mmCIF file of C-alpha atoms in Angstrom:
data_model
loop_
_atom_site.group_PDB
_atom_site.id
_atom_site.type_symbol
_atom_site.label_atom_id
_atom_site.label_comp_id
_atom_site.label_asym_id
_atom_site.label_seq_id
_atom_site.Cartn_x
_atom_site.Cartn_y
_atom_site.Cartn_z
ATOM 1 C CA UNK A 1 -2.398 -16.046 -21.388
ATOM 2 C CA UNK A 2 0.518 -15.506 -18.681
ATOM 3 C CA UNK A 3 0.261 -17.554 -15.253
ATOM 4 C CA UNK A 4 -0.338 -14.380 -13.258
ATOM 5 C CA UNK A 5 -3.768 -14.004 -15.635
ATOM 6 C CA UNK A 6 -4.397 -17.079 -15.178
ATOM 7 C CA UNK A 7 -4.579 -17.286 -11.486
ATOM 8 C CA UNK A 8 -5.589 -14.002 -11.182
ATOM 9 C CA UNK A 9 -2.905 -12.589 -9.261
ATOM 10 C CA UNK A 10 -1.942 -8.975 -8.351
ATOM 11 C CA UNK A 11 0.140 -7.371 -6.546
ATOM 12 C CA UNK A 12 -0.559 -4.412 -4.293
ATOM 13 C CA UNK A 13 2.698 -2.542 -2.345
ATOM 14 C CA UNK A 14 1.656 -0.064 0.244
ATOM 15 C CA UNK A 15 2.679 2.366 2.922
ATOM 16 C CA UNK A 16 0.004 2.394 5.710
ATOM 17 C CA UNK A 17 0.635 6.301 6.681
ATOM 18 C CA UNK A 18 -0.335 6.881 2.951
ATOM 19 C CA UNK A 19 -4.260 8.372 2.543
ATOM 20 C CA UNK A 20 -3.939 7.685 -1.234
ATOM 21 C CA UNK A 21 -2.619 4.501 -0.853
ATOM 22 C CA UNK A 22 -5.652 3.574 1.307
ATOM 23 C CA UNK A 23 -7.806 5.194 -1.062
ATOM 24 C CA UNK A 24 -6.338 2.927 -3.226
ATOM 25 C CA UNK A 25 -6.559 -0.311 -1.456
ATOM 26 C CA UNK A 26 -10.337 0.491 -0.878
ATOM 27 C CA UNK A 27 -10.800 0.342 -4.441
ATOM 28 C CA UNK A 28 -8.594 -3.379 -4.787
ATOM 29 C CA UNK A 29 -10.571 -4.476 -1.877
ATOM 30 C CA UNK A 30 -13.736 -3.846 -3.963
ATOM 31 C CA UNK A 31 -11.991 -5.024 -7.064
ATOM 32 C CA UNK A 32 -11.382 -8.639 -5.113
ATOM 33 C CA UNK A 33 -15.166 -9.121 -4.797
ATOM 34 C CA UNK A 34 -16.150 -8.031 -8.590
ATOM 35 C CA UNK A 35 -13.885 -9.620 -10.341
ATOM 36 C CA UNK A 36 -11.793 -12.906 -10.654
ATOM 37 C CA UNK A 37 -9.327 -11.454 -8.647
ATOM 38 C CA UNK A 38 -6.444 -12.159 -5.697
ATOM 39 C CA UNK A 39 -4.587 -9.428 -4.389
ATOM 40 C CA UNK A 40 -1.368 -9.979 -2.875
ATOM 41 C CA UNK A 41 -0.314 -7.175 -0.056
ATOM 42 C CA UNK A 42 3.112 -6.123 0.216
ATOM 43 C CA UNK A 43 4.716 -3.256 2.116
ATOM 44 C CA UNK A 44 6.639 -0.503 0.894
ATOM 45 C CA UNK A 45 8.125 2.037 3.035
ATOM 46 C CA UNK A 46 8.017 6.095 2.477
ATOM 47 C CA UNK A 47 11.185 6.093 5.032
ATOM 48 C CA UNK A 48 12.860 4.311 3.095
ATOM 49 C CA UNK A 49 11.849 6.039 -0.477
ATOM 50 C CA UNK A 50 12.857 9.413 1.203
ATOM 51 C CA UNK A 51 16.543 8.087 2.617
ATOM 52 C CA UNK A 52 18.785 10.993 1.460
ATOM 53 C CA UNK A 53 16.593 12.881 0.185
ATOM 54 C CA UNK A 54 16.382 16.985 1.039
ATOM 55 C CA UNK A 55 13.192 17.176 3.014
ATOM 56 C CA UNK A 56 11.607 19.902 5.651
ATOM 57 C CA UNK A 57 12.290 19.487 8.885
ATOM 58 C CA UNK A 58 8.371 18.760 9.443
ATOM 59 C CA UNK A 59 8.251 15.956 6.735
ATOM 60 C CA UNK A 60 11.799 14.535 8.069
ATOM 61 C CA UNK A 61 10.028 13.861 11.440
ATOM 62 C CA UNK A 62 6.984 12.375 9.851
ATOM 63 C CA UNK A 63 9.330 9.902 7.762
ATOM 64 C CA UNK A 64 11.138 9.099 11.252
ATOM 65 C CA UNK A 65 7.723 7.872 12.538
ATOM 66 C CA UNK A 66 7.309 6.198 9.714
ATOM 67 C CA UNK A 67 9.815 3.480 10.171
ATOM 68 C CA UNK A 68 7.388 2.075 13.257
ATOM 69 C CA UNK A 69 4.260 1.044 11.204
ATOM 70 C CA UNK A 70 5.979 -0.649 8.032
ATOM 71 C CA UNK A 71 8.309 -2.424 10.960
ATOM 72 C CA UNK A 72 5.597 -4.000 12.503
ATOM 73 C CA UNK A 73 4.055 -5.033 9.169
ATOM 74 C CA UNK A 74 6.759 -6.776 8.608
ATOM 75 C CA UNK A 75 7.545 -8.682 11.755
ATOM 76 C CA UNK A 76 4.240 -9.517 12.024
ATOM 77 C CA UNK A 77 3.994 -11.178 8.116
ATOM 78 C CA UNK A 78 7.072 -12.831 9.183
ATOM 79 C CA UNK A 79 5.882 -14.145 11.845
ATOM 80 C CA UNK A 80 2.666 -15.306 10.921
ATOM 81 C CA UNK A 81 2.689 -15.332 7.005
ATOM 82 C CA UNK A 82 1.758 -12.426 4.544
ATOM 83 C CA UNK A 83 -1.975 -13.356 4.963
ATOM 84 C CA UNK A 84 -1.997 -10.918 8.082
ATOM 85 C CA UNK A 85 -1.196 -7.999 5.971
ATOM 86 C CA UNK A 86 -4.621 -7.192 4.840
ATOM 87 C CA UNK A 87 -6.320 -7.199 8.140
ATOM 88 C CA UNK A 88 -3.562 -5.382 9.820
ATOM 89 C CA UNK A 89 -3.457 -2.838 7.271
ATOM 90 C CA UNK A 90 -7.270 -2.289 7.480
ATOM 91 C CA UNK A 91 -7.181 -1.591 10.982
ATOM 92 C CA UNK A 92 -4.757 0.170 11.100
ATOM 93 C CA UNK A 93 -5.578 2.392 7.953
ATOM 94 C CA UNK A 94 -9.199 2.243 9.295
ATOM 95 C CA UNK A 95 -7.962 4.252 12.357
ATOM 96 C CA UNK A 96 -5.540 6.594 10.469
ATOM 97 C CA UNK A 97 -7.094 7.559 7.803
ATOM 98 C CA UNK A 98 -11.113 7.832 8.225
ATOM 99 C CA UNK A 99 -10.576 8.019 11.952
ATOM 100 C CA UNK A 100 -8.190 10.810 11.582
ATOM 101 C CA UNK A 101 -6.117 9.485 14.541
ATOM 102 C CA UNK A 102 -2.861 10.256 12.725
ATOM 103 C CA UNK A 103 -1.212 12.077 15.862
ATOM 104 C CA UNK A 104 -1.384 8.470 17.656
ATOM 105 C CA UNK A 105 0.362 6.827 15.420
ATOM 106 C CA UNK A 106 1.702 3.575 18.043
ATOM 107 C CA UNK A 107 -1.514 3.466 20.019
ATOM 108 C CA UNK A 108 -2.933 2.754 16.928
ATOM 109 C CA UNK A 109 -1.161 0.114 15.598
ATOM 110 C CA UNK A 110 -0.939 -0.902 19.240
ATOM 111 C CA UNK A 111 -4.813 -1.471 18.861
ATOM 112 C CA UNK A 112 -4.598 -2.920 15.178
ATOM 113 C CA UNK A 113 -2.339 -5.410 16.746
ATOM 114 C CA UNK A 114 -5.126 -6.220 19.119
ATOM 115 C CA UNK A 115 -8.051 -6.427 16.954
ATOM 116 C CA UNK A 116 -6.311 -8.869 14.460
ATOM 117 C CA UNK A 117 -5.670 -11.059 17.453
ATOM 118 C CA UNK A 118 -1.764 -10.782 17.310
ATOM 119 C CA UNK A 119 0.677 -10.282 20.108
ATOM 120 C CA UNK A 120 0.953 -7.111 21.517
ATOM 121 C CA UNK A 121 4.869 -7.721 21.564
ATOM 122 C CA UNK A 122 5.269 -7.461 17.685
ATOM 123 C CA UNK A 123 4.927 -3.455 18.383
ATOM 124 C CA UNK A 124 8.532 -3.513 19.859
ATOM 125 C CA UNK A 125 9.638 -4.465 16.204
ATOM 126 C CA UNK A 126 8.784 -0.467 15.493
ATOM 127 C CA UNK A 127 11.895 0.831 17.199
ATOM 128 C CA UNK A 128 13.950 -1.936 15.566
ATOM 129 C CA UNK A 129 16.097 -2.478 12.893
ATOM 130 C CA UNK A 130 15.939 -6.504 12.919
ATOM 131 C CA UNK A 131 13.638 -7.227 9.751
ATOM 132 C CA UNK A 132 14.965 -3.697 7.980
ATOM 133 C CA UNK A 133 16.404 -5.530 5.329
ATOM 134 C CA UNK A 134 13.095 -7.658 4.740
ATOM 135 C CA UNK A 135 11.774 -4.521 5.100
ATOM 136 C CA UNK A 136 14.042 -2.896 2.333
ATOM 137 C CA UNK A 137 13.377 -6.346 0.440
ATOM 138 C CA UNK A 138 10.213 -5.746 -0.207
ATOM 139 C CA UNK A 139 10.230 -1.876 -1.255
ATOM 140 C CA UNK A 140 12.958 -2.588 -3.328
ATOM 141 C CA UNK A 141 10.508 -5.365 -5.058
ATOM 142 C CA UNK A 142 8.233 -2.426 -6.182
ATOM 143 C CA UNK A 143 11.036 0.103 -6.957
ATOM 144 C CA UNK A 144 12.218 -2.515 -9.285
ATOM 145 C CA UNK A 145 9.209 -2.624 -11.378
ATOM 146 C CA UNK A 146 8.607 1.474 -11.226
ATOM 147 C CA UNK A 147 11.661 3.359 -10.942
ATOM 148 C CA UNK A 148 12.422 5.954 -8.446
ATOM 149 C CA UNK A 149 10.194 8.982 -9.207
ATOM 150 C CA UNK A 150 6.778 7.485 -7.618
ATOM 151 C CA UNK A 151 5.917 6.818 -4.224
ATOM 152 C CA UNK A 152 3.191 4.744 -2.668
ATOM 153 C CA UNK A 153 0.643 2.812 -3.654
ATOM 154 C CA UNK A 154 2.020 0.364 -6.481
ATOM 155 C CA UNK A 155 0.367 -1.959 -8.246
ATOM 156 C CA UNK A 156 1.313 -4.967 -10.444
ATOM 157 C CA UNK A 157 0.119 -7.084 -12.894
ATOM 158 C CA UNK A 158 1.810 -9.686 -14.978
ATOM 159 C CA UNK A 159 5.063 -8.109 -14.213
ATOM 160 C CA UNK A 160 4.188 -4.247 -15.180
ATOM 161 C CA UNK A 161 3.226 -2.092 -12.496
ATOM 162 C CA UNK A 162 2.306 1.730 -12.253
ATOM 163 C CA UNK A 163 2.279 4.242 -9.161
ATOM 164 C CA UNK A 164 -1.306 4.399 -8.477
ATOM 165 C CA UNK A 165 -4.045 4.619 -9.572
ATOM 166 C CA UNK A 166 -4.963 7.572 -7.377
ATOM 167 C CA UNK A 167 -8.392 8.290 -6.716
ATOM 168 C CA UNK A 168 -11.107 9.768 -4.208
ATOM 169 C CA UNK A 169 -13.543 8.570 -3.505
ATOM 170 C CA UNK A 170 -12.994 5.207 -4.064
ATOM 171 C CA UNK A 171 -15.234 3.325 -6.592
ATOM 172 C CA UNK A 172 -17.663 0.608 -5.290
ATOM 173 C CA UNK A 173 -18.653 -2.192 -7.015
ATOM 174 C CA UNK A 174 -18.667 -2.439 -10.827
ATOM 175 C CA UNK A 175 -17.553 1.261 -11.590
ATOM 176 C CA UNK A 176 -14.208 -0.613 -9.318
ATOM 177 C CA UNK A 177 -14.605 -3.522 -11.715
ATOM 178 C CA UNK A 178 -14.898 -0.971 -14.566
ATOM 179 C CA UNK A 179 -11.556 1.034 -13.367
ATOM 180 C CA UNK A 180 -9.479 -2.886 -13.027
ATOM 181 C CA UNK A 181 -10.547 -3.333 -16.703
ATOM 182 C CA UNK A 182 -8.881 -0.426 -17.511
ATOM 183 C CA UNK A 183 -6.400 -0.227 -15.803
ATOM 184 C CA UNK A 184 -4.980 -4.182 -16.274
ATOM 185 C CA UNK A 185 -5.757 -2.594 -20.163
ATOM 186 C CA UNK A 186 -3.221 -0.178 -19.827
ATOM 187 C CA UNK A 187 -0.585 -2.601 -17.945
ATOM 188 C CA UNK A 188 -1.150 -5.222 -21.093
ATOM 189 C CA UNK A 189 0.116 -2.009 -23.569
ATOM 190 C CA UNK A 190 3.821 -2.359 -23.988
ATOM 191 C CA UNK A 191 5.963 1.219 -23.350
ATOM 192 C CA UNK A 192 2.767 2.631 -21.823
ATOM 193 C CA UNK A 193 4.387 4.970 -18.684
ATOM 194 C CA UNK A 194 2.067 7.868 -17.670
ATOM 195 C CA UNK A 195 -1.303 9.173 -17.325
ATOM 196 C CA UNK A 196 -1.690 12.162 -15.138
ATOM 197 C CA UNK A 197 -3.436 15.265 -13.763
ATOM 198 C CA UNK A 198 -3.793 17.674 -11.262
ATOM 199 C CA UNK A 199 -5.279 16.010 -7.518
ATOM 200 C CA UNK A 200 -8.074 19.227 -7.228
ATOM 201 C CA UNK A 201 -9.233 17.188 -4.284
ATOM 202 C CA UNK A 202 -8.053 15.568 -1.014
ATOM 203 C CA UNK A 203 -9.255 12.210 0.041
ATOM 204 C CA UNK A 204 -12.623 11.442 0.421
ATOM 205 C CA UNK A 205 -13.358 8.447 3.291
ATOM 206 C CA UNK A 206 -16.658 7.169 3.052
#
């Protein structure tokens, strides 16, 4: 058995502007209370992914904004340790995503900084490049173990990790410990790559 089964270790890399991401860390957060399990949050960064890449002029503005969110992630684990990441992803993600508050993007990580208790001067790290190449550390961390054709979430175990899993609604419970079964299943299976179909449905919050 490897040390990361052992101690019951994964790793979770997200983008907080991501709904499927979210949808996604809803499920790990379930996971963590149905099975043996520690997740470790990391950030990944869609501006980044998309440097150089031909985009719209509408989704080349919403990768500009981007940049401000995964910034202050990142300050703030620096600051204060990567144990912050979960509860300033939540709220944050909380307000995004089932509080459809997408078109405030700063306010609301202004206010994510506030409910987690941490200063409200870690929001001027979203408008600078200071802890970009921590930033770029940890994407790179994920790329690593994926390749280049996926985007965010990305989860690890024992060293393998896979894009995904992408889901709505998220699973509660043991149907979430029934999907980590299969899924660490499928991450055990050496030159496993893809499993894939049509999304025929947006997220679901709940």
């Amino acid at each position: 058995m490897s040390d990361q089964q052992q101690d019951g270790t994964a790793d979770f890399w997200f983008d907080p502007l991501c709904p499927w991401a979210w949808m996604t860390s809803r499920w790990m957060t379930e996971v963590e209370k149905v099975r043996p399990v520690q997740v470790r949050w990391r950030v990944m960064s869609l501006a980044v992914l998309n440097e150089g890449r031909d985009l719209s002029a509408e989704y080349r503005s919403a990768m500009d904004a981007a940049w401000g969110p995964v910034r202050v992630l990142v300050a703030a684990s620096l600051a204060h340790g990567e144990q912050v990441l979960k509860p300033l992803y939540d709220a944050i993600g909380t307000r995004l995503h089932p509080g459809g508050r997408g078109e405030e993007l700063m306010t609301v990580v202004a206010e994510a900084l506030q409910e987690v208790g941490l200063e409200a001067e870690l929001i001027e790290a979203a408008s600078s490049d200071a802890h970009d190449d921590a930033l770029r550390a940890s994407h790179q961390q994920a790329i690593d173990l994926v390749g280049e054709e996926v985007g965010t979430p990305v989860v690890a175990i024992n060293g393998t990790a896979f894009f995904g899993p992408v889901m709505t609604p998220a699973p509660k419970g043991e149907d979430a410990g029934r999907l980590w079964d299969g899924f660490a299943l499928v991450t055990s299976v050496p030159g496993f790559y893809e499993l894939k179909r049509t999304r025929t449905q947006g997220p679901v919050f709940d």
